Tab-separated table of C-alpha atoms in Angstrom:
chain	number	residue	atom	x	y	z
S	136	MET	CA	8.926	2.593	-18.493
S	137	ASN	CA	9.817	5.939	-16.977
S	138	GLU	CA	11.713	6.342	-13.735
S	139	LEU	CA	9.798	6.751	-10.475
S	140	GLU	CA	10.623	8.263	-7.133
S	141	LEU	CA	8.913	7.888	-3.778
S	142	GLN	CA	7.628	11.168	-2.367
S	143	LEU	CA	6.120	11.868	1.020
S	144	PRO	CA	2.637	13.343	0.531
S	145	THR	CA	2.279	17.116	0.878
S	146	LEU	CA	-0.447	19.653	0.189
S	147	GLU	CA	1.173	20.236	-3.204
S	148	HIS	CA	0.146	16.697	-4.214
S	149	LYS	CA	-3.565	17.310	-3.560
S	150	LYS	CA	-4.836	17.673	-7.140
S	151	ALA	CA	-2.700	14.816	-8.485
S	152	ALA	CA	-3.705	12.652	-5.507
S	153	GLU	CA	-7.402	13.339	-6.034
S	154	ASP	CA	-7.014	12.422	-9.726
S	155	PHE	CA	-5.252	9.217	-8.647
S	156	LYS	CA	-8.057	8.313	-6.207
S	157	ASN	CA	-10.821	9.156	-8.673
S	158	GLU	CA	-9.298	6.878	-11.281
S	159	PHE	CA	-9.687	3.920	-8.910
S	160	PHE	CA	-13.285	4.844	-8.137
S	161	GLU	CA	-14.120	5.315	-11.833
S	162	ASN	CA	-12.694	1.821	-12.355
S	163	GLN	CA	-15.133	0.487	-9.679
S	164	GLU	CA	-12.266	-0.126	-7.254
S	165	THR	CA	-13.265	1.119	-3.802
S	166	VAL	CA	-10.123	0.023	-1.960
S	167	ILE	CA	-6.714	1.514	-2.751
S	168	TYR	CA	-4.202	-0.886	-1.240
S	169	GLY	CA	-1.207	0.693	0.446
S	170	SER	CA	-2.987	4.034	0.789
S	171	ALA	CA	-3.448	4.111	4.585
S	172	LEU	CA	-7.181	4.826	4.113
S	173	PHE	CA	-6.802	7.550	1.483
S	174	ASP	CA	-9.741	5.854	-0.239
S	175	ARG	CA	-11.910	6.740	2.788
S	176	MET	CA	-10.777	10.260	3.685
S	177	GLU	CA	-10.623	13.744	2.277
S	178	TYR	CA	-7.075	14.705	1.330
S	179	GLU	CA	-6.314	17.166	4.152
S	180	GLN	CA	-7.690	14.793	6.805
S	181	TRP	CA	-5.697	11.923	5.312
S	182	LEU	CA	-2.536	14.041	5.175
S	183	VAL	CA	-2.742	14.734	8.937
S	184	HIS	CA	-3.522	11.056	9.624
S	185	ASN	CA	-0.593	9.961	7.451
S	186	THR	CA	1.872	12.453	8.976
S	187	ASN	CA	0.886	11.501	12.520
S	188	ASN	CA	1.357	7.792	11.825
S	189	ARG	CA	4.752	8.397	10.210
S	190	GLU	CA	5.899	10.438	13.194
S	191	GLY	CA	4.705	7.811	15.669
S	192	ASN	CA	1.731	9.840	16.949
S	193	ILE	CA	-0.620	6.975	16.229
S	194	VAL	CA	-4.131	8.258	15.625
S	195	ASN	CA	-5.882	4.925	16.051
S	196	ASN	CA	-5.197	2.032	18.415
S	197	ASN	CA	-5.449	-0.403	15.502
S	198	TRP	CA	-2.490	1.193	13.681
S	199	VAL	CA	1.292	1.002	13.886
S	200	PRO	CA	3.886	3.584	12.825
S	201	ALA	CA	4.025	3.607	9.032
S	202	THR	CA	5.342	5.666	6.143
S	203	THR	CA	3.144	6.122	3.088
S	204	PHE	CA	4.620	7.384	-0.157
S	205	PHE	CA	3.321	8.408	-3.534
S	206	ALA	CA	5.231	6.812	-6.405
S	207	VAL	CA	5.698	9.730	-8.793
S	208	ARG	CA	6.898	9.446	-12.371
S	209	LYS	CA	9.798	11.861	-12.737
S	210	ASN	CA	9.212	13.004	-16.317
S	211	ASP	CA	5.614	14.246	-15.840
S	212	LEU	CA	5.114	14.179	-12.029
S	213	LYS	CA	2.095	11.880	-12.349
S	214	ILE	CA	1.291	9.728	-9.312
S	215	VAL	CA	1.362	6.190	-10.672
S	216	GLY	CA	1.132	4.348	-7.368
S	217	MET	CA	1.300	4.315	-3.593
S	218	ILE	CA	3.103	2.244	-1.012
S	219	ASP	CA	2.635	1.991	2.736
S	220	ILE	CA	5.558	0.620	4.763
S	221	ARG	CA	4.539	-0.429	8.276
S	222	HIS	CA	7.444	-0.157	10.681
S	223	ASN	CA	6.404	-3.239	12.661
S	224	LEU	CA	3.673	-5.874	12.854
S	225	LYS	CA	2.476	-5.134	16.395
S	226	ASN	CA	-1.120	-5.360	15.250
S	227	ASP	CA	-3.187	-8.529	14.881
S	228	PHE	CA	-4.518	-7.699	11.412
S	229	LEU	CA	-1.085	-6.830	10.016
S	230	ALA	CA	0.535	-9.851	11.653
S	231	GLN	CA	-2.118	-12.172	10.195
S	232	TYR	CA	-2.894	-10.662	6.780
S	233	GLY	CA	-1.556	-7.202	5.940
S	234	GLY	CA	2.162	-7.486	6.505
S	235	HIS	CA	4.806	-4.764	6.393
S	236	ILE	CA	3.941	-3.401	2.956
S	237	GLY	CA	0.830	-2.596	0.964
S	238	PHE	CA	1.041	-1.064	-2.504
S	239	SER	CA	-1.062	-0.170	-5.510
S	240	VAL	CA	-0.690	1.025	-9.086
S	241	ARG	CA	-3.327	3.251	-10.686
S	242	PRO	CA	-5.450	1.390	-13.243
S	243	SER	CA	-4.156	3.245	-16.328
S	244	GLU	CA	-0.519	2.530	-15.412
S	245	ARG	CA	-0.748	-1.206	-14.767
S	246	LYS	CA	1.157	-3.850	-16.748
S	247	LYS	CA	4.100	-1.489	-17.255
S	248	GLY	CA	6.430	-2.764	-14.516
S	249	TYR	CA	5.645	0.022	-12.054
S	250	GLY	CA	4.442	-2.341	-9.317
S	251	THR	CA	7.818	-4.081	-9.243
S	252	GLU	CA	9.699	-0.770	-9.192
S	253	ILE	CA	7.485	0.571	-6.386
S	254	LEU	CA	7.888	-2.563	-4.286
S	255	LYS	CA	11.684	-2.597	-4.786
S	256	MET	CA	11.886	1.004	-3.548
S	257	GLY	CA	9.665	0.107	-0.592
S	258	ILE	CA	11.933	-2.805	0.279
S	259	GLU	CA	14.938	-0.469	0.299
S	260	TYR	CA	13.086	1.908	2.604
S	261	ALA	CA	12.163	-0.987	4.926
S	262	LYS	CA	15.848	-1.933	5.089
S	263	SER	CA	16.652	1.634	6.165
S	264	LEU	CA	14.244	1.143	9.091
S	265	GLY	CA	16.209	-1.900	10.229
S	266	ILE	CA	13.585	-4.433	9.171
S	267	ARG	CA	15.327	-7.681	8.276
S	268	LYS	CA	12.373	-9.807	7.177
S	269	LEU	CA	9.270	-8.474	5.416
S	270	MET	CA	5.817	-9.998	5.380
S	271	LEU	CA	3.437	-9.224	2.520
S	272	GLY	CA	-0.098	-10.489	2.060
S	273	CYS	CA	-2.302	-10.473	-1.018
S	274	PHE	CA	-5.426	-12.235	-2.168
S	275	SER	CA	-4.756	-15.477	-3.995
S	276	ASP	CA	-6.670	-14.227	-7.050
S	277	ASN	CA	-4.505	-11.090	-7.403
S	278	LEU	CA	-2.083	-12.457	-9.979
S	279	PRO	CA	-0.335	-9.130	-10.714
S	280	SER	CA	0.550	-8.679	-7.017
S	281	ILE	CA	1.643	-12.295	-6.717
S	282	LYS	CA	4.005	-11.910	-9.705
S	283	THR	CA	5.347	-8.619	-8.355
S	284	ILE	CA	5.981	-9.999	-4.864
S	285	GLU	CA	7.684	-13.097	-6.273
S	286	LYS	CA	9.861	-10.975	-8.623
S	287	CYS	CA	11.030	-9.074	-5.560
S	288	GLY	CA	12.044	-12.230	-3.687
S	289	GLY	CA	8.792	-13.108	-1.919
S	290	LYS	CA	8.446	-16.732	-0.826
S	291	LEU	CA	4.943	-18.089	-0.304
S	292	THR	CA	4.736	-19.489	3.230
S	293	GLU	CA	1.016	-19.741	3.940
S	294	THR	CA	-2.476	-19.490	2.474
S	295	LYS	CA	-5.524	-18.895	4.651
S	296	LYS	CA	-9.069	-17.613	4.658
S	297	PHE	CA	-9.328	-13.846	5.069
S	298	SER	CA	-11.334	-12.379	7.919
S	299	ASP	CA	-11.428	-8.769	9.021
S	300	ASN	CA	-14.704	-8.898	10.915
S	301	GLN	CA	-13.513	-6.372	13.496
S	302	LEU	CA	-11.940	-3.808	11.169
S	303	LEU	CA	-14.058	-4.136	8.007
S	304	ILE	CA	-11.217	-2.637	5.991
S	305	ILE	CA	-11.909	-4.508	2.775
S	306	PRO	CA	-15.553	-4.791	1.771
S	307	ASP	CA	-16.658	-7.903	-0.122
S	308	ALA	CA	-13.543	-9.835	0.872
S	309	LYS	CA	-15.246	-12.260	3.240
S	310	ASP	CA	-13.917	-15.796	2.865
S	311	LYS	CA	-11.356	-14.886	0.188
S	312	ILE	CA	-8.021	-16.673	0.365
S	313	VAL	CA	-4.900	-14.701	1.320
S	314	ASN	CA	-1.347	-15.647	0.343
S	315	ILE	CA	1.356	-14.766	2.865
S	316	TYR	CA	4.863	-14.087	1.539
S	317	TRP	CA	8.146	-13.366	3.309
S	318	ILE	CA	11.177	-11.591	1.913
S	319	ASP	CA	14.546	-11.872	3.665
S	320	LEU	CA	16.402	-8.563	3.463
């Protein structure tokens, strides 16, 4: 596995980011977890949305301040993943299901240990924000995320039926089961 670094998105990432997004779509994955809606927006629009949220100029009442990073492989500058670190859980959806961190690894780079590396870097960033206890949620059938969260110290504390009737963030997820994990920092 090659070394990764977290990079704040810029205009210079546009082509690589579009390639990243298209790979998910070509793999019939319409939701990119930890992307702060990159899967639903054009790059420039998403970049403004992302920057505003990071700077605390929340663009939507259903959001909290958050920092979204690309996980970039150092040797070839390929975006292999994304991670969104929410600075607090002052939102019903996040407090119930989403948690402090969402992350994803592009389909062609899975099963290489990148998810664990990305989450570990995200945990370090969360510590720098003063967060002392992290909540993470994932669907109970997402075994790669479960293994990654547990490798990074996640303790399963709850399972419950998923419902996002108000936000409709995740299509086709009605009645799925969500695992809730906590990590003490």
